[in-house]
mmCIF file of C-alpha atoms in Angstrom:
data_model
loop_
_atom_site.group_PDB
_atom_site.id
_atom_site.type_symbol
_atom_site.label_atom_id
_atom_site.label_comp_id
_atom_site.label_asym_id
_atom_site.label_seq_id
_atom_site.Cartn_x
_atom_site.Cartn_y
_atom_site.Cartn_z
ATOM 1 C CA UNK A 1 67.091 159.507 -9.651
ATOM 2 C CA UNK A 2 67.857 160.709 -13.229
ATOM 3 C CA UNK A 3 71.314 159.876 -14.507
ATOM 4 C CA UNK A 4 72.207 163.539 -15.135
ATOM 5 C CA UNK A 5 71.273 164.442 -11.572
ATOM 6 C CA UNK A 6 73.411 161.621 -10.183
ATOM 7 C CA UNK A 7 76.346 162.769 -12.295
ATOM 8 C CA UNK A 8 76.195 166.462 -11.412
ATOM 9 C CA UNK A 9 74.947 166.321 -7.803
ATOM 10 C CA UNK A 10 78.414 165.769 -6.246
ATOM 11 C CA UNK A 11 79.777 168.831 -8.069
ATOM 12 C CA UNK A 12 76.819 170.946 -6.971
ATOM 13 C CA UNK A 13 77.198 169.871 -3.349
ATOM 14 C CA UNK A 14 80.927 170.558 -3.463
ATOM 15 C CA UNK A 15 80.376 174.029 -4.926
ATOM 16 C CA UNK A 16 77.788 174.845 -2.263
ATOM 17 C CA UNK A 17 80.142 173.857 0.524
ATOM 18 C CA UNK A 18 82.925 175.958 -1.017
ATOM 19 C CA UNK A 19 80.652 179.007 -0.903
ATOM 20 C CA UNK A 20 79.113 178.656 2.545
ATOM 21 C CA UNK A 21 81.960 177.193 4.606
ATOM 22 C CA UNK A 22 84.984 179.499 4.376
ATOM 23 C CA UNK A 23 87.978 179.466 6.699
ATOM 24 C CA UNK A 24 88.188 175.707 7.193
ATOM 25 C CA UNK A 25 91.181 173.666 8.295
ATOM 26 C CA UNK A 26 93.295 171.440 6.012
ATOM 27 C CA UNK A 27 91.699 168.020 5.488
ATOM 28 C CA UNK A 28 95.056 166.285 5.123
ATOM 29 C CA UNK A 29 96.006 167.141 8.719
ATOM 30 C CA UNK A 30 93.771 164.703 10.613
ATOM 31 C CA UNK A 31 95.221 165.676 13.965
ATOM 32 C CA UNK A 32 93.655 165.857 17.411
ATOM 33 C CA UNK A 33 91.087 168.649 17.501
ATOM 34 C CA UNK A 34 90.143 168.414 13.803
ATOM 35 C CA UNK A 35 86.425 168.342 12.977
ATOM 36 C CA UNK A 36 85.054 166.907 9.723
ATOM 37 C CA UNK A 37 81.457 167.609 8.679
ATOM 38 C CA UNK A 38 79.851 166.059 5.632
ATOM 39 C CA UNK A 39 76.744 165.243 3.630
ATOM 40 C CA UNK A 40 76.298 161.828 2.011
ATOM 41 C CA UNK A 41 73.876 160.038 -0.277
ATOM 42 C CA UNK A 42 73.146 156.656 1.300
ATOM 43 C CA UNK A 43 71.533 153.381 0.309
ATOM 44 C CA UNK A 44 70.723 150.272 2.298
ATOM 45 C CA UNK A 45 68.094 147.780 3.370
ATOM 46 C CA UNK A 46 65.170 148.870 5.516
ATOM 47 C CA UNK A 47 63.785 146.173 7.833
ATOM 48 C CA UNK A 48 60.067 146.927 7.837
ATOM 49 C CA UNK A 49 57.154 144.696 8.827
ATOM 50 C CA UNK A 50 53.868 143.857 7.093
ATOM 51 C CA UNK A 51 50.726 141.918 8.005
ATOM 52 C CA UNK A 52 50.364 138.452 6.504
ATOM 53 C CA UNK A 53 47.758 135.930 7.617
ATOM 54 C CA UNK A 54 47.173 137.798 10.852
ATOM 55 C CA UNK A 55 50.880 137.912 11.729
ATOM 56 C CA UNK A 56 53.522 140.582 11.347
ATOM 57 C CA UNK A 57 56.321 139.344 9.094
ATOM 58 C CA UNK A 58 59.651 140.932 8.081
ATOM 59 C CA UNK A 59 59.337 143.089 4.954
ATOM 60 C CA UNK A 60 62.817 144.125 3.796
ATOM 61 C CA UNK A 61 63.033 146.939 1.247
ATOM 62 C CA UNK A 62 65.822 148.899 -0.383
ATOM 63 C CA UNK A 63 65.900 152.557 0.648
ATOM 64 C CA UNK A 64 67.852 155.641 -0.375
ATOM 65 C CA UNK A 65 68.426 158.740 1.671
ATOM 66 C CA UNK A 66 70.640 161.529 2.954
ATOM 67 C CA UNK A 67 73.051 161.514 5.852
ATOM 68 C CA UNK A 68 74.697 164.226 7.905
ATOM 69 C CA UNK A 69 78.030 163.007 9.301
ATOM 70 C CA UNK A 70 80.629 164.326 11.695
ATOM 71 C CA UNK A 71 84.063 163.150 12.846
ATOM 72 C CA UNK A 72 85.799 164.699 15.844
ATOM 73 C CA UNK A 73 89.454 163.682 16.200
ATOM 74 C CA UNK A 74 90.309 163.276 19.877
ATOM 75 C CA UNK A 75 93.718 161.825 18.911
ATOM 76 C CA UNK A 76 95.812 161.898 15.745
ATOM 77 C CA UNK A 77 94.015 159.722 13.187
ATOM 78 C CA UNK A 78 91.331 158.520 15.645
ATOM 79 C CA UNK A 79 87.849 160.067 15.587
ATOM 80 C CA UNK A 80 84.471 159.848 17.258
ATOM 81 C CA UNK A 81 82.032 159.386 14.357
ATOM 82 C CA UNK A 82 78.372 160.464 14.543
ATOM 83 C CA UNK A 83 75.720 160.326 11.824
ATOM 84 C CA UNK A 84 72.009 160.989 11.403
ATOM 85 C CA UNK A 85 70.103 159.731 8.382
ATOM 86 C CA UNK A 86 66.704 160.015 6.687
ATOM 87 C CA UNK A 87 65.605 157.148 4.425
ATOM 88 C CA UNK A 88 62.731 156.727 1.945
ATOM 89 C CA UNK A 89 61.574 154.229 -0.659
ATOM 90 C CA UNK A 90 58.773 153.664 -3.167
ATOM 91 C CA UNK A 91 58.018 150.386 -4.981
ATOM 92 C CA UNK A 92 55.448 150.279 -7.811
ATOM 93 C CA UNK A 93 53.969 146.997 -9.093
ATOM 94 C CA UNK A 94 51.679 146.814 -12.155
ATOM 95 C CA UNK A 95 49.826 143.988 -13.901
ATOM 96 C CA UNK A 96 47.191 143.968 -16.699
ATOM 97 C CA UNK A 97 43.636 144.100 -15.356
ATOM 98 C CA UNK A 98 44.751 144.589 -11.755
ATOM 99 C CA UNK A 99 45.073 147.725 -9.639
ATOM 100 C CA UNK A 100 48.529 149.140 -9.104
ATOM 101 C CA UNK A 101 50.262 148.219 -5.880
ATOM 102 C CA UNK A 102 52.438 150.843 -4.235
ATOM 103 C CA UNK A 103 54.643 150.389 -1.194
ATOM 104 C CA UNK A 104 56.038 153.515 0.432
ATOM 105 C CA UNK A 105 58.591 153.435 3.218
ATOM 106 C CA UNK A 106 60.166 156.042 5.461
ATOM 107 C CA UNK A 107 62.721 155.739 8.250
ATOM 108 C CA UNK A 108 65.378 157.527 10.256
ATOM 109 C CA UNK A 109 68.554 156.223 11.831
ATOM 110 C CA UNK A 110 71.422 157.384 14.020
ATOM 111 C CA UNK A 111 74.920 155.913 14.310
ATOM 112 C CA UNK A 112 77.799 156.413 16.737
ATOM 113 C CA UNK A 113 81.218 154.820 16.512
ATOM 114 C CA UNK A 114 84.990 155.179 16.344
ATOM 115 C CA UNK A 115 87.028 155.410 13.132
ATOM 116 C CA UNK A 116 90.777 154.970 12.656
ATOM 117 C CA UNK A 117 92.249 156.872 9.691
ATOM 118 C CA UNK A 118 95.462 155.854 7.903
ATOM 119 C CA UNK A 119 97.021 157.834 5.046
ATOM 120 C CA UNK A 120 98.032 155.426 2.266
ATOM 121 C CA UNK A 121 99.022 157.968 -0.367
ATOM 122 C CA UNK A 122 99.174 161.646 -1.182
ATOM 123 C CA UNK A 123 95.783 162.897 0.017
ATOM 124 C CA UNK A 124 94.248 159.410 0.233
ATOM 125 C CA UNK A 125 93.105 158.064 3.604
ATOM 126 C CA UNK A 126 91.479 154.764 4.524
ATOM 127 C CA UNK A 127 89.341 154.481 7.646
ATOM 128 C CA UNK A 128 87.853 151.567 9.537
ATOM 129 C CA UNK A 129 85.926 151.266 12.760
ATOM 130 C CA UNK A 130 83.065 149.785 14.788
ATOM 131 C CA UNK A 131 79.771 151.433 15.652
ATOM 132 C CA UNK A 132 76.221 151.087 16.941
ATOM 133 C CA UNK A 133 73.155 152.038 14.889
ATOM 134 C CA UNK A 134 69.552 152.691 15.930
ATOM 135 C CA UNK A 135 66.943 152.607 13.148
ATOM 136 C CA UNK A 136 63.169 153.149 13.094
ATOM 137 C CA UNK A 137 60.852 152.898 10.103
ATOM 138 C CA UNK A 138 57.393 152.180 8.767
ATOM 139 C CA UNK A 139 55.977 151.068 5.410
ATOM 140 C CA UNK A 140 52.510 151.549 3.909
ATOM 141 C CA UNK A 141 50.829 149.397 1.247
ATOM 142 C CA UNK A 142 48.344 150.729 -1.302
ATOM 143 C CA UNK A 143 46.194 148.499 -3.532
ATOM 144 C CA UNK A 144 46.773 145.341 -1.494
ATOM 145 C CA UNK A 145 43.411 144.991 0.256
ATOM 146 C CA UNK A 146 41.135 147.043 -1.988
ATOM 147 C CA UNK A 147 41.251 150.829 -2.246
ATOM 148 C CA UNK A 148 42.985 152.791 0.432
ATOM 149 C CA UNK A 149 46.267 152.542 2.271
ATOM 150 C CA UNK A 150 47.242 149.894 4.819
ATOM 151 C CA UNK A 151 49.878 151.142 7.246
ATOM 152 C CA UNK A 152 52.295 148.619 8.667
ATOM 153 C CA UNK A 153 53.630 148.703 12.229
ATOM 154 C CA UNK A 154 56.659 150.735 13.214
ATOM 155 C CA UNK A 155 59.878 148.749 13.456
ATOM 156 C CA UNK A 156 62.814 149.355 15.770
ATOM 157 C CA UNK A 157 66.248 147.988 14.859
ATOM 158 C CA UNK A 158 69.457 148.083 16.891
ATOM 159 C CA UNK A 159 72.646 146.890 15.198
ATOM 160 C CA UNK A 160 76.329 146.499 15.808
ATOM 161 C CA UNK A 161 78.279 147.466 12.714
ATOM 162 C CA UNK A 162 81.713 147.872 11.237
ATOM 163 C CA UNK A 163 82.651 150.003 8.274
ATOM 164 C CA UNK A 164 85.466 150.521 5.811
ATOM 165 C CA UNK A 165 85.835 153.718 3.843
ATOM 166 C CA UNK A 166 88.120 156.069 1.987
ATOM 167 C CA UNK A 167 88.677 159.810 1.955
ATOM 168 C CA UNK A 168 90.099 161.573 -1.102
ATOM 169 C CA UNK A 169 91.414 165.090 -0.491
ATOM 170 C CA UNK A 170 90.517 167.475 -3.349
ATOM 171 C CA UNK A 171 91.671 170.755 -1.835
ATOM 172 C CA UNK A 172 93.015 172.387 1.281
ATOM 173 C CA UNK A 173 89.725 172.092 3.162
ATOM 174 C CA UNK A 174 87.435 169.578 1.471
ATOM 175 C CA UNK A 175 87.380 165.977 0.301
ATOM 176 C CA UNK A 176 85.221 163.257 -1.191
ATOM 177 C CA UNK A 177 84.453 160.229 0.918
ATOM 178 C CA UNK A 178 82.658 156.905 0.646
ATOM 179 C CA UNK A 179 82.215 153.831 2.802
ATOM 180 C CA UNK A 180 80.431 150.509 3.196
ATOM 181 C CA UNK A 181 78.924 149.511 6.537
ATOM 182 C CA UNK A 182 78.263 145.868 7.481
ATOM 183 C CA UNK A 183 75.815 145.305 10.331
ATOM 184 C CA UNK A 184 73.946 142.641 12.269
ATOM 185 C CA UNK A 185 71.332 143.315 14.907
ATOM 186 C CA UNK A 186 67.907 142.820 16.383
ATOM 187 C CA UNK A 187 64.549 144.158 15.162
ATOM 188 C CA UNK A 188 61.049 144.286 16.618
ATOM 189 C CA UNK A 189 57.662 145.378 15.282
ATOM 190 C CA UNK A 190 54.690 145.511 17.648
ATOM 191 C CA UNK A 191 51.161 146.898 17.672
ATOM 192 C CA UNK A 192 48.428 146.083 20.202
ATOM 193 C CA UNK A 193 48.707 142.326 20.914
ATOM 194 C CA UNK A 194 50.760 141.374 17.855
ATOM 195 C CA UNK A 195 54.525 141.473 17.481
ATOM 196 C CA UNK A 196 57.424 140.119 15.457
ATOM 197 C CA UNK A 197 61.099 139.829 16.364
ATOM 198 C CA UNK A 198 63.979 138.837 14.123
ATOM 199 C CA UNK A 199 67.750 139.262 13.664
ATOM 200 C CA UNK A 200 68.528 141.114 10.415
ATOM 201 C CA UNK A 201 71.887 141.867 8.870
ATOM 202 C CA UNK A 202 72.928 143.873 5.859
ATOM 203 C CA UNK A 203 75.348 146.151 4.054
ATOM 204 C CA UNK A 204 74.850 149.897 3.580
ATOM 205 C CA UNK A 205 76.763 152.267 1.329
ATOM 206 C CA UNK A 206 77.378 156.019 1.335
ATOM 207 C CA UNK A 207 79.201 158.595 -0.781
ATOM 208 C CA UNK A 208 79.520 162.331 -0.362
ATOM 209 C CA UNK A 209 81.650 165.338 0.496
ATOM 210 C CA UNK A 210 83.243 166.479 3.762
ATOM 211 C CA UNK A 211 84.678 169.742 5.022
ATOM 212 C CA UNK A 212 87.360 170.167 7.679
ATOM 213 C CA UNK A 213 87.400 172.666 10.556
#
């Protein structure tokens, strides 16, 4: 992503939310009944699979994507956290006298968990909590075995995770937020009579804007 886009995207997202979501509740009052909705840019490792010597082998790749997140506070400072994400990646490899190799990846994931929020300063909250994530993705390889595209198998991943994040209140109804999510789980890729199973772990990151209702 161009540097100028990265620098100005948060402001553009914030301005859009200010225009389309009027009448929201104060972010600073994270009391029972409060609802936070947000959009985040995310990055993390995708656990894909590729064919090698007749076997499926793990093929980890770095992805970026977008996430829609929601927190519903069923008690003061304690929220049910839900998120849905779309991920994508593209790796390009070039060498003199050889055809280009391109690896494209696409995935989706969903996460559910609980977060505990603690205010540590004026308009600054930390949150921490456990969760469960389900992820599914597939990668394709171009230029590996002659012309054409070789599609890899679809991979399922289920992980237990824990995250730590911060929320910075910028106004009565909106805030910036970011978090890191550490996870460990189980993954499987299968097609016809071939399969692979492994136990991946990793760290994901996200940053974005939230609005309170």
